[in-house]
Amino acid sequence: MASIVAQFLNGLASASTLFLIAVGLSLIFGVTRIVNFAHGSLYMLGLYAAYSLIDRFGPTPLGFWGGVIGAALLVGALGALVEVAILRRIYRAPELFQLLATFALVLVIRDAVLWHWGPEDLLGPRAPGFAGSVAILGKPFPEYDLLLIAVGPLVLVLLWLLLNRTRWGTLVRAATQDREMVGALGVNERWLFTGVFALGAFLAGLGGALQIPREPAQLFLDLTAISDAFVVVVVGGMGSIPGAFLAALLIGEIKALCIGLGTVTVGGVAISFSKLTLVVEFIVMAIVLIVRPYGLLGKPLAMQRGAGAPVELPARPDGRAMALAGLAVLAALAALPAAGTPYAVVLAIDILVFALFAASLQFIMGPAGMVSFGHAAYFGLGAYGAALLLKRAGLPMEATLALGPLVAALGAALFGAFVVRLSGVYLAMLTLAFAQIVWSIAFQWDAFTGGSNGLVGVWPSGWLSGKTAFYFLTLACVAAGVFLLRRIHFSPYGYALRAGRDSPLRADAIGLDIGRLQWVAFVIAGAFAGVAGALAGYSKGSISPEVMAVSRSVDGLVMVLLGGVQTLSGPLVGAAAFTWLQDTIARNTEYWRAILGATILFIVLAFPQGIVGQLAAWLGSRDRGAPEGMVGWRRRRA
Amino acid sequence: MEAAARMTVLAVENLSKSFGGVHAVRNVSFAVGAGELLALIGPNGAGKTTCFNMLNGQIRPDSGSVRLGGREIVGLAPRAVWRLGVGRTFQITATFASMTVRENVQMALLSHHRRVSSWWPRAARLYREEADRLLERVGMAEQAERACSVLAYGDLKRVELAVALANAPRLLLMDEPTAGMAPKERIALMALTAEIVRERGLAVLFTEHDMDVVFTHADRIIVLNRGTLIAAGRPADVRADAEVQAVYLGSRGHG
């Protein structure tokens, strides 16, 4: 009994922290419609800043609390700076570009922290006055956690008062409903947006700073915090503050419950609930989204005028020039093993694999209009499918290369059936949830998947064991895959997919079953990602759960967006640029993330349509209305 | 000619729909015959759009029946209603912005010919002539290669008409076909629609705010006010109807 109460209180304490991070994210999204990937980084900065400030002020009550508040204020000010310097320029850009820009910030902040604080974990002092513990039902419980439990509801009440009892709050609520109207009423929305961003950043910083007596400041906290915050915001309903609170409580308690239960034996089968903590929040999110597509307290998002996807050019089927260019690239790639170094061949295999992965992601992001945050799941299913069939079923490598992608396609068929019922950010989050579930199965099922170590000895058959032979196999598979995807793009099915994205109303009125079309697209994309995954496994000789981690999904997104989401060759160029940049920078500096992030920011601000998208706009043909069509969002700005 | 003399294409009986206690449409019955242009008019908030959206399956009625050529279609999805031969244009045009004018029509033809599951052939090469004939008919042949995203609004309306004709429909549902167009274009578009209707023997139901368009082109008019049908008949009769005059003068009087 006592331990259950203690776990319940633990759950409340972590719910408070979750709420502080998530509520800022939700507030920012509600007003600016920006999904701030860097919110977890702001939380992490809060922790580091609090550590340094308390260190400087000394561990007195004044020093501690001054350090905590000071850190939160610093992070809030940084939020305002980021909003003014970067985000303000891209409010009218397609949603995905905003996402890419905030992701670039994640990279830059991560390396800035590494540079300033170093790679070691930093453990802060205990809170003066709250260092001890109190006995609850005879068990000691930290006083500081009791304090944290009170902070969540306190912040909720203060925010409610701010939003409902002040003029500023009224404007914020109005902007959440219809920001264009607020602008039309003569409110200076610029400062409103800056204010909201600063407030959201302040709350994230506060959430981080308050953690200082509980956990050390660590470098990976940015990504774990953002994924927790995303889950809470989505489960609660995007933009809903009470929803965020409710969801934080729900997830905090369920996690605590899993830890408390430990291993339970039901009917002779031991179920380890503590292992579930890694993934339980994603299971909750998946269930909530399947039952309530807009979260617990969310509403369908208000229509946003004039800020949708960039207007796309009518796709031009490949002409003779394009076919020749394709053949020339293929010929150059075929000549690489003879002309290049062995290292170049290895790097080229990586680039080819990621080109196919990015092309498969582009297929659902572009024509089908579905943004996936979890595409790595299908890359991973292909890799694990092939490796397990080789190692556990003893099938020949050649057969596993065909069957691995089939596993990925089956996974995509299962998850896709739920995914296509949603849209926008909610759809993206459900793909993330499924990816995390698959990842945690691979990560924890030691006996079958090799757990966190993964599988080794995943080598191709003898005739493919040379790097050159494997390179040609990869080249053949990737070239065939890319060709097929292009072919489908210009087929009646590809057109129908685009029709459903362009105008669901019209598509429905001419007999198209959009849900079914999208589901098929999801399966196709899953299968091709599976091919890339299977090839990746055999090229390295081993696989680990890393192949389907969130960061892999994000890499894919960055490649597609770098190249330009509405261009067919974009993902190929994006994958090549990204893989090559990462490889080159990582070999020369410790701070490759910052350089990559800065490069992405530059591209986002200078080429809002991606590299290939921008080239196409410059070279655009006049007869099909290209220049007007391609400058989509820039034109709307005027 | 009265509707009774024509072959009935669409028969609506006792259609009702309420939203949270508000009767948007109450016990509405009417029929449209082949070759006939029937206008559905009424002041703002009369229930025209609700009524319209129930006919092609976008909204499910609370009660009543909608029969197309004798077949009950209540409960069918819009895409299933389309398969039975109903073309639709929208108040705010809905076209595929990433496609050319011709491709928009080709898309509808591909769906009509049940080809959207093919993954290999080039879509742009299929049903090209058929699409061009439809574009020719609506006067858009010269702009076939242009992107829909750069067309003038009146031209978009013509593209929509061509798309709506792609499945050789028996019935056209046109929600405010001339909204947002210049007066000259309005008359031209409705004259074109009337011509096509006569030559193909289509049945057309349209809503419209422009009374010139209504009284010039409609064979019959039905008038909706606060969800109920208050008048039905030939233009001259409806124009003379006392209740219609009260509703229109009344609504004009209020602003």
Short mmCIF file of N, CA, C and O in Angstrom, two decimals, chain A residues 319-395:
data_model
loop_
_atom_site.label_atom_id
_atom_site.label_comp_id
_atom_site.label_asym_id
_atom_site.label_seq_id
_atom_site.Cartn_x
_atom_site.Cartn_y
_atom_site.Cartn_z
N GLY A 319 10.99 13.80 -69.85
CA GLY A 319 11.23 13.94 -71.27
C GLY A 319 12.51 13.20 -71.63
O GLY A 319 13.12 12.53 -70.78
N ARG A 320 12.94 13.34 -72.86
CA ARG A 320 14.16 12.68 -73.30
C ARG A 320 15.37 13.21 -72.53
O ARG A 320 16.23 12.45 -72.10
N ALA A 321 15.38 14.53 -72.29
CA ALA A 321 16.52 15.14 -71.60
C ALA A 321 16.65 14.57 -70.19
O ALA A 321 17.76 14.25 -69.73
N MET A 322 15.51 14.41 -69.53
CA MET A 322 15.54 13.88 -68.16
C MET A 322 16.03 12.44 -68.16
O MET A 322 16.83 12.04 -67.30
N ALA A 323 15.55 11.66 -69.13
CA ALA A 323 15.97 10.26 -69.21
C ALA A 323 17.47 10.18 -69.44
O ALA A 323 18.16 9.36 -68.83
N LEU A 324 17.98 11.05 -70.32
CA LEU A 324 19.42 11.07 -70.60
C LEU A 324 20.21 11.47 -69.36
O LEU A 324 21.22 10.86 -69.03
N ALA A 325 19.71 12.47 -68.64
CA ALA A 325 20.39 12.91 -67.43
C ALA A 325 20.43 11.76 -66.43
O ALA A 325 21.47 11.51 -65.79
N GLY A 326 19.31 11.05 -66.31
CA GLY A 326 19.26 9.92 -65.40
C GLY A 326 20.28 8.86 -65.77
O GLY A 326 21.01 8.34 -64.91
N LEU A 327 20.34 8.56 -67.07
CA LEU A 327 21.30 7.55 -67.55
C LEU A 327 22.74 8.01 -67.30
O LEU A 327 23.60 7.20 -66.94
N ALA A 328 23.00 9.30 -67.47
CA ALA A 328 24.34 9.83 -67.25
C ALA A 328 24.75 9.66 -65.80
O ALA A 328 25.87 9.23 -65.49
N VAL A 329 23.82 9.98 -64.88
CA VAL A 329 24.12 9.82 -63.46
C VAL A 329 24.39 8.35 -63.15
O VAL A 329 25.34 7.99 -62.45
N LEU A 330 23.55 7.49 -63.74
CA LEU A 330 23.70 6.04 -63.52
C LEU A 330 25.07 5.57 -64.03
O LEU A 330 25.76 4.79 -63.36
N ALA A 331 25.47 6.06 -65.21
CA ALA A 331 26.76 5.67 -65.79
C ALA A 331 27.90 6.14 -64.89
O ALA A 331 28.86 5.40 -64.63
N ALA A 332 27.79 7.37 -64.39
CA ALA A 332 28.84 7.90 -63.52
C ALA A 332 28.94 7.06 -62.26
O ALA A 332 30.04 6.73 -61.79
N LEU A 333 27.78 6.67 -61.71
CA LEU A 333 27.78 5.86 -60.50
C LEU A 333 28.37 4.48 -60.76
O LEU A 333 29.08 3.92 -59.93
N ALA A 334 28.10 3.95 -61.97
CA ALA A 334 28.63 2.63 -62.32
C ALA A 334 30.14 2.66 -62.45
O ALA A 334 30.82 1.67 -62.20
N ALA A 335 30.68 3.82 -62.82
CA ALA A 335 32.12 3.94 -63.01
C ALA A 335 32.85 4.20 -61.70
O ALA A 335 34.08 4.13 -61.64
N LEU A 336 32.11 4.47 -60.64
CA LEU A 336 32.73 4.88 -59.38
C LEU A 336 33.72 3.87 -58.81
O LEU A 336 34.83 4.25 -58.42
N PRO A 337 33.37 2.55 -58.73
CA PRO A 337 34.31 1.61 -58.12
C PRO A 337 35.65 1.59 -58.84
O PRO A 337 36.71 1.44 -58.21
N ALA A 338 35.64 1.78 -60.17
CA ALA A 338 36.88 1.76 -60.93
C ALA A 338 37.68 3.04 -60.68
O ALA A 338 38.91 3.02 -60.64
N ALA A 339 36.97 4.15 -60.50
CA ALA A 339 37.65 5.44 -60.43
C ALA A 339 37.90 5.91 -59.00
O ALA A 339 38.88 6.60 -58.74
N GLY A 340 37.03 5.54 -58.08
CA GLY A 340 37.12 6.10 -56.74
C GLY A 340 37.89 5.22 -55.77
O GLY A 340 38.28 4.11 -56.08
N THR A 341 38.10 5.76 -54.54
CA THR A 341 38.77 5.02 -53.48
C THR A 341 37.78 4.03 -52.87
O THR A 341 36.57 4.18 -53.03
N PRO A 342 38.27 3.02 -52.16
CA PRO A 342 37.37 2.10 -51.46
C PRO A 342 36.45 2.86 -50.51
O PRO A 342 35.28 2.51 -50.34
N TYR A 343 36.99 3.91 -49.88
CA TYR A 343 36.17 4.68 -48.96
C TYR A 343 35.00 5.33 -49.68
O TYR A 343 33.87 5.38 -49.18
N ALA A 344 35.28 5.83 -50.88
CA ALA A 344 34.22 6.47 -51.67
C ALA A 344 33.11 5.47 -51.97
O ALA A 344 31.93 5.82 -51.97
N VAL A 345 33.50 4.20 -52.23
CA VAL A 345 32.49 3.19 -52.53
C VAL A 345 31.60 2.94 -51.32
O VAL A 345 30.37 2.87 -51.43
N VAL A 346 32.22 2.86 -50.14
CA VAL A 346 31.44 2.65 -48.91
C VAL A 346 30.48 3.82 -48.67
O VAL A 346 29.30 3.64 -48.37
N LEU A 347 31.00 5.03 -48.83
CA LEU A 347 30.16 6.21 -48.65
C LEU A 347 29.04 6.23 -49.68
O LEU A 347 27.90 6.58 -49.38
N ALA A 348 29.36 5.82 -50.92
CA ALA A 348 28.36 5.83 -51.98
C ALA A 348 27.23 4.83 -51.67
O ALA A 348 26.07 5.10 -51.97
N ILE A 349 27.59 3.69 -51.06
CA ILE A 349 26.54 2.73 -50.68
C ILE A 349 25.59 3.39 -49.69
O ILE A 349 24.36 3.32 -49.82
N ASP A 350 26.16 4.08 -48.69
CA ASP A 350 25.33 4.79 -47.72
C ASP A 350 24.41 5.79 -48.40
O ASP A 350 23.22 5.86 -48.11
N ILE A 351 25.00 6.57 -49.30
CA ILE A 351 24.21 7.61 -49.98
C ILE A 351 23.08 6.98 -50.78
O ILE A 351 21.93 7.44 -50.73
N LEU A 352 23.38 5.89 -51.49
CA LEU A 352 22.35 5.23 -52.31
C LEU A 352 21.21 4.71 -51.43
O LEU A 352 20.03 4.90 -51.74
N VAL A 353 21.59 4.07 -50.33
CA VAL A 353 20.57 3.52 -49.43
C VAL A 353 19.66 4.64 -48.92
O VAL A 353 18.44 4.53 -48.92
N PHE A 354 20.27 5.75 -48.50
CA PHE A 354 19.46 6.84 -47.98
C PHE A 354 18.67 7.54 -49.08
O PHE A 354 17.61 8.10 -48.82
N ALA A 355 19.20 7.52 -50.30
CA ALA A 355 18.45 8.12 -51.41
C ALA A 355 17.13 7.37 -51.60
O ALA A 355 16.07 7.98 -51.77
N LEU A 356 17.18 6.04 -51.53
CA LEU A 356 15.95 5.27 -51.68
C LEU A 356 15.02 5.48 -50.48
O LEU A 356 13.81 5.63 -50.64
N PHE A 357 15.62 5.53 -49.29
CA PHE A 357 14.83 5.78 -48.09
C PHE A 357 14.11 7.13 -48.20
O PHE A 357 12.90 7.24 -47.98
N ALA A 358 14.86 8.17 -48.59
CA ALA A 358 14.27 9.50 -48.72
C ALA A 358 13.23 9.54 -49.84
O ALA A 358 12.18 10.17 -49.70
N ALA A 359 13.50 8.83 -50.94
CA ALA A 359 12.55 8.82 -52.05
C ALA A 359 11.24 8.17 -51.61
O ALA A 359 10.15 8.62 -51.98
N SER A 360 11.34 7.11 -50.79
CA SER A 360 10.11 6.46 -50.33
C SER A 360 9.34 7.36 -49.38
O SER A 360 8.11 7.40 -49.40
N LEU A 361 10.06 8.13 -48.57
CA LEU A 361 9.39 9.08 -47.67
C LEU A 361 8.74 10.20 -48.47
O LEU A 361 7.61 10.61 -48.19
N GLN A 362 9.45 10.67 -49.50
CA GLN A 362 8.89 11.72 -50.34
C GLN A 362 7.59 11.27 -51.00
O GLN A 362 6.68 12.05 -51.20
N PHE A 363 7.52 9.99 -51.29
CA PHE A 363 6.32 9.47 -51.96
C PHE A 363 5.07 9.68 -51.12
O PHE A 363 4.00 9.99 -51.65
N ILE A 364 5.18 9.53 -49.79
CA ILE A 364 3.99 9.80 -48.98
C ILE A 364 3.89 11.27 -48.57
O ILE A 364 2.81 11.78 -48.39
N MET A 365 5.03 11.96 -48.47
CA MET A 365 4.95 13.37 -48.08
C MET A 365 4.51 14.24 -49.24
O MET A 365 3.72 15.17 -49.06
N GLY A 366 5.02 13.97 -50.44
CA GLY A 366 4.71 14.79 -51.60
C GLY A 366 3.33 14.48 -52.15
O GLY A 366 2.36 15.14 -51.81
N PRO A 367 3.22 13.47 -53.01
CA PRO A 367 1.95 13.20 -53.67
C PRO A 367 0.81 12.91 -52.69
O PRO A 367 -0.31 13.33 -52.92
N ALA A 368 1.09 12.19 -51.59
CA ALA A 368 0.00 11.82 -50.70
C ALA A 368 -0.24 12.86 -49.62
O ALA A 368 -1.28 12.83 -48.95
N GLY A 369 0.71 13.78 -49.44
CA GLY A 369 0.51 14.84 -48.46
C GLY A 369 0.49 14.36 -47.02
O GLY A 369 -0.11 14.98 -46.17
N MET A 370 1.14 13.23 -46.72
CA MET A 370 1.18 12.74 -45.33
C MET A 370 2.60 12.86 -44.81
O MET A 370 3.52 12.27 -45.36
N VAL A 371 2.80 13.63 -43.75
CA VAL A 371 4.13 13.77 -43.18
C VAL A 371 4.32 12.71 -42.12
O VAL A 371 3.54 12.60 -41.19
N SER A 372 5.36 11.91 -42.29
CA SER A 372 5.63 10.85 -41.33
C SER A 372 6.82 11.22 -40.45
O SER A 372 7.85 11.61 -40.96
N PHE A 373 6.65 11.10 -39.13
CA PHE A 373 7.76 11.27 -38.20
C PHE A 373 8.34 9.91 -37.83
O PHE A 373 9.21 9.83 -36.98
N GLY A 374 7.82 8.87 -38.45
CA GLY A 374 8.27 7.55 -38.02
C GLY A 374 8.60 6.62 -39.17
O GLY A 374 8.41 5.42 -39.09
N HIS A 375 9.11 7.21 -40.27
CA HIS A 375 9.35 6.38 -41.44
C HIS A 375 10.47 5.37 -41.20
O HIS A 375 10.54 4.34 -41.88
N ALA A 376 11.35 5.65 -40.25
CA ALA A 376 12.45 4.73 -39.96
C ALA A 376 11.93 3.36 -39.52
O ALA A 376 12.64 2.36 -39.64
N ALA A 377 10.70 3.31 -39.02
CA ALA A 377 10.15 2.02 -38.60
C ALA A 377 10.20 1.02 -39.74
O ALA A 377 10.51 -0.16 -39.55
N TYR A 378 9.91 1.48 -40.96
CA TYR A 378 9.81 0.57 -42.10
C TYR A 378 11.20 0.24 -42.66
O TYR A 378 11.44 -0.87 -43.13
N PHE A 379 12.11 1.22 -42.54
CA PHE A 379 13.52 0.96 -42.81
C PHE A 379 14.00 -0.14 -41.86
O PHE A 379 14.60 -1.14 -42.28
N GLY A 380 13.67 0.01 -40.58
CA GLY A 380 14.08 -0.95 -39.56
C GLY A 380 13.42 -2.30 -39.74
O GLY A 380 14.07 -3.35 -39.58
N LEU A 381 12.13 -2.30 -40.08
CA LEU A 381 11.44 -3.58 -40.28
C LEU A 381 12.06 -4.34 -41.45
O LEU A 381 12.18 -5.56 -41.41
N GLY A 382 12.46 -3.61 -42.49
CA GLY A 382 13.13 -4.25 -43.62
C GLY A 382 14.46 -4.83 -43.20
O GLY A 382 14.80 -5.97 -43.53
N ALA A 383 15.22 -4.04 -42.42
CA ALA A 383 16.54 -4.49 -41.98
C ALA A 383 16.42 -5.69 -41.05
O ALA A 383 17.09 -6.71 -41.23
N TYR A 384 15.56 -5.56 -40.03
CA TYR A 384 15.39 -6.67 -39.08
C TYR A 384 14.74 -7.88 -39.74
O TYR A 384 15.10 -9.02 -39.46
N GLY A 385 13.76 -7.61 -40.62
CA GLY A 385 13.10 -8.71 -41.31
C GLY A 385 14.11 -9.56 -42.07
O GLY A 385 14.15 -10.78 -41.92
N ALA A 386 14.95 -8.89 -42.84
CA ALA A 386 15.95 -9.62 -43.63
C ALA A 386 16.94 -10.33 -42.72
O ALA A 386 17.24 -11.52 -42.90
N ALA A 387 17.44 -9.61 -41.71
CA ALA A 387 18.48 -10.19 -40.83
C ALA A 387 17.92 -11.38 -40.04
O ALA A 387 18.60 -12.40 -39.88
N LEU A 388 16.68 -11.25 -39.54
CA LEU A 388 16.11 -12.34 -38.75
C LEU A 388 15.83 -13.56 -39.61
O LEU A 388 16.02 -14.70 -39.18
N LEU A 389 15.36 -13.32 -40.84
CA LEU A 389 15.10 -14.45 -41.73
C LEU A 389 16.40 -15.16 -42.08
O LEU A 389 16.43 -16.38 -42.25
N LEU A 390 17.49 -14.40 -42.15
CA LEU A 390 18.79 -15.00 -42.43
C LEU A 390 19.31 -15.78 -41.22
O LEU A 390 19.69 -16.93 -41.32
N LYS A 391 19.27 -15.12 -40.04
CA LYS A 391 19.88 -15.70 -38.86
C LYS A 391 18.99 -16.75 -38.19
O LYS A 391 19.47 -17.78 -37.74
N ARG A 392 17.70 -16.44 -38.07
CA ARG A 392 16.82 -17.33 -37.30
C ARG A 392 16.16 -18.40 -38.18
O ARG A 392 15.93 -19.50 -37.74
N ALA A 393 15.81 -18.02 -39.43
CA ALA A 393 15.13 -18.99 -40.28
C ALA A 393 16.09 -19.66 -41.24
O ALA A 393 15.73 -20.63 -41.92
N GLY A 394 17.31 -19.13 -41.32
CA GLY A 394 18.31 -19.74 -42.17
C GLY A 394 18.04 -19.66 -43.66
O GLY A 394 18.52 -20.47 -44.45
N LEU A 395 17.27 -18.65 -44.04
CA LEU A 395 17.00 -18.49 -45.48
C LEU A 395 18.22 -17.92 -46.18
O LEU A 395 19.05 -17.24 -45.56
#
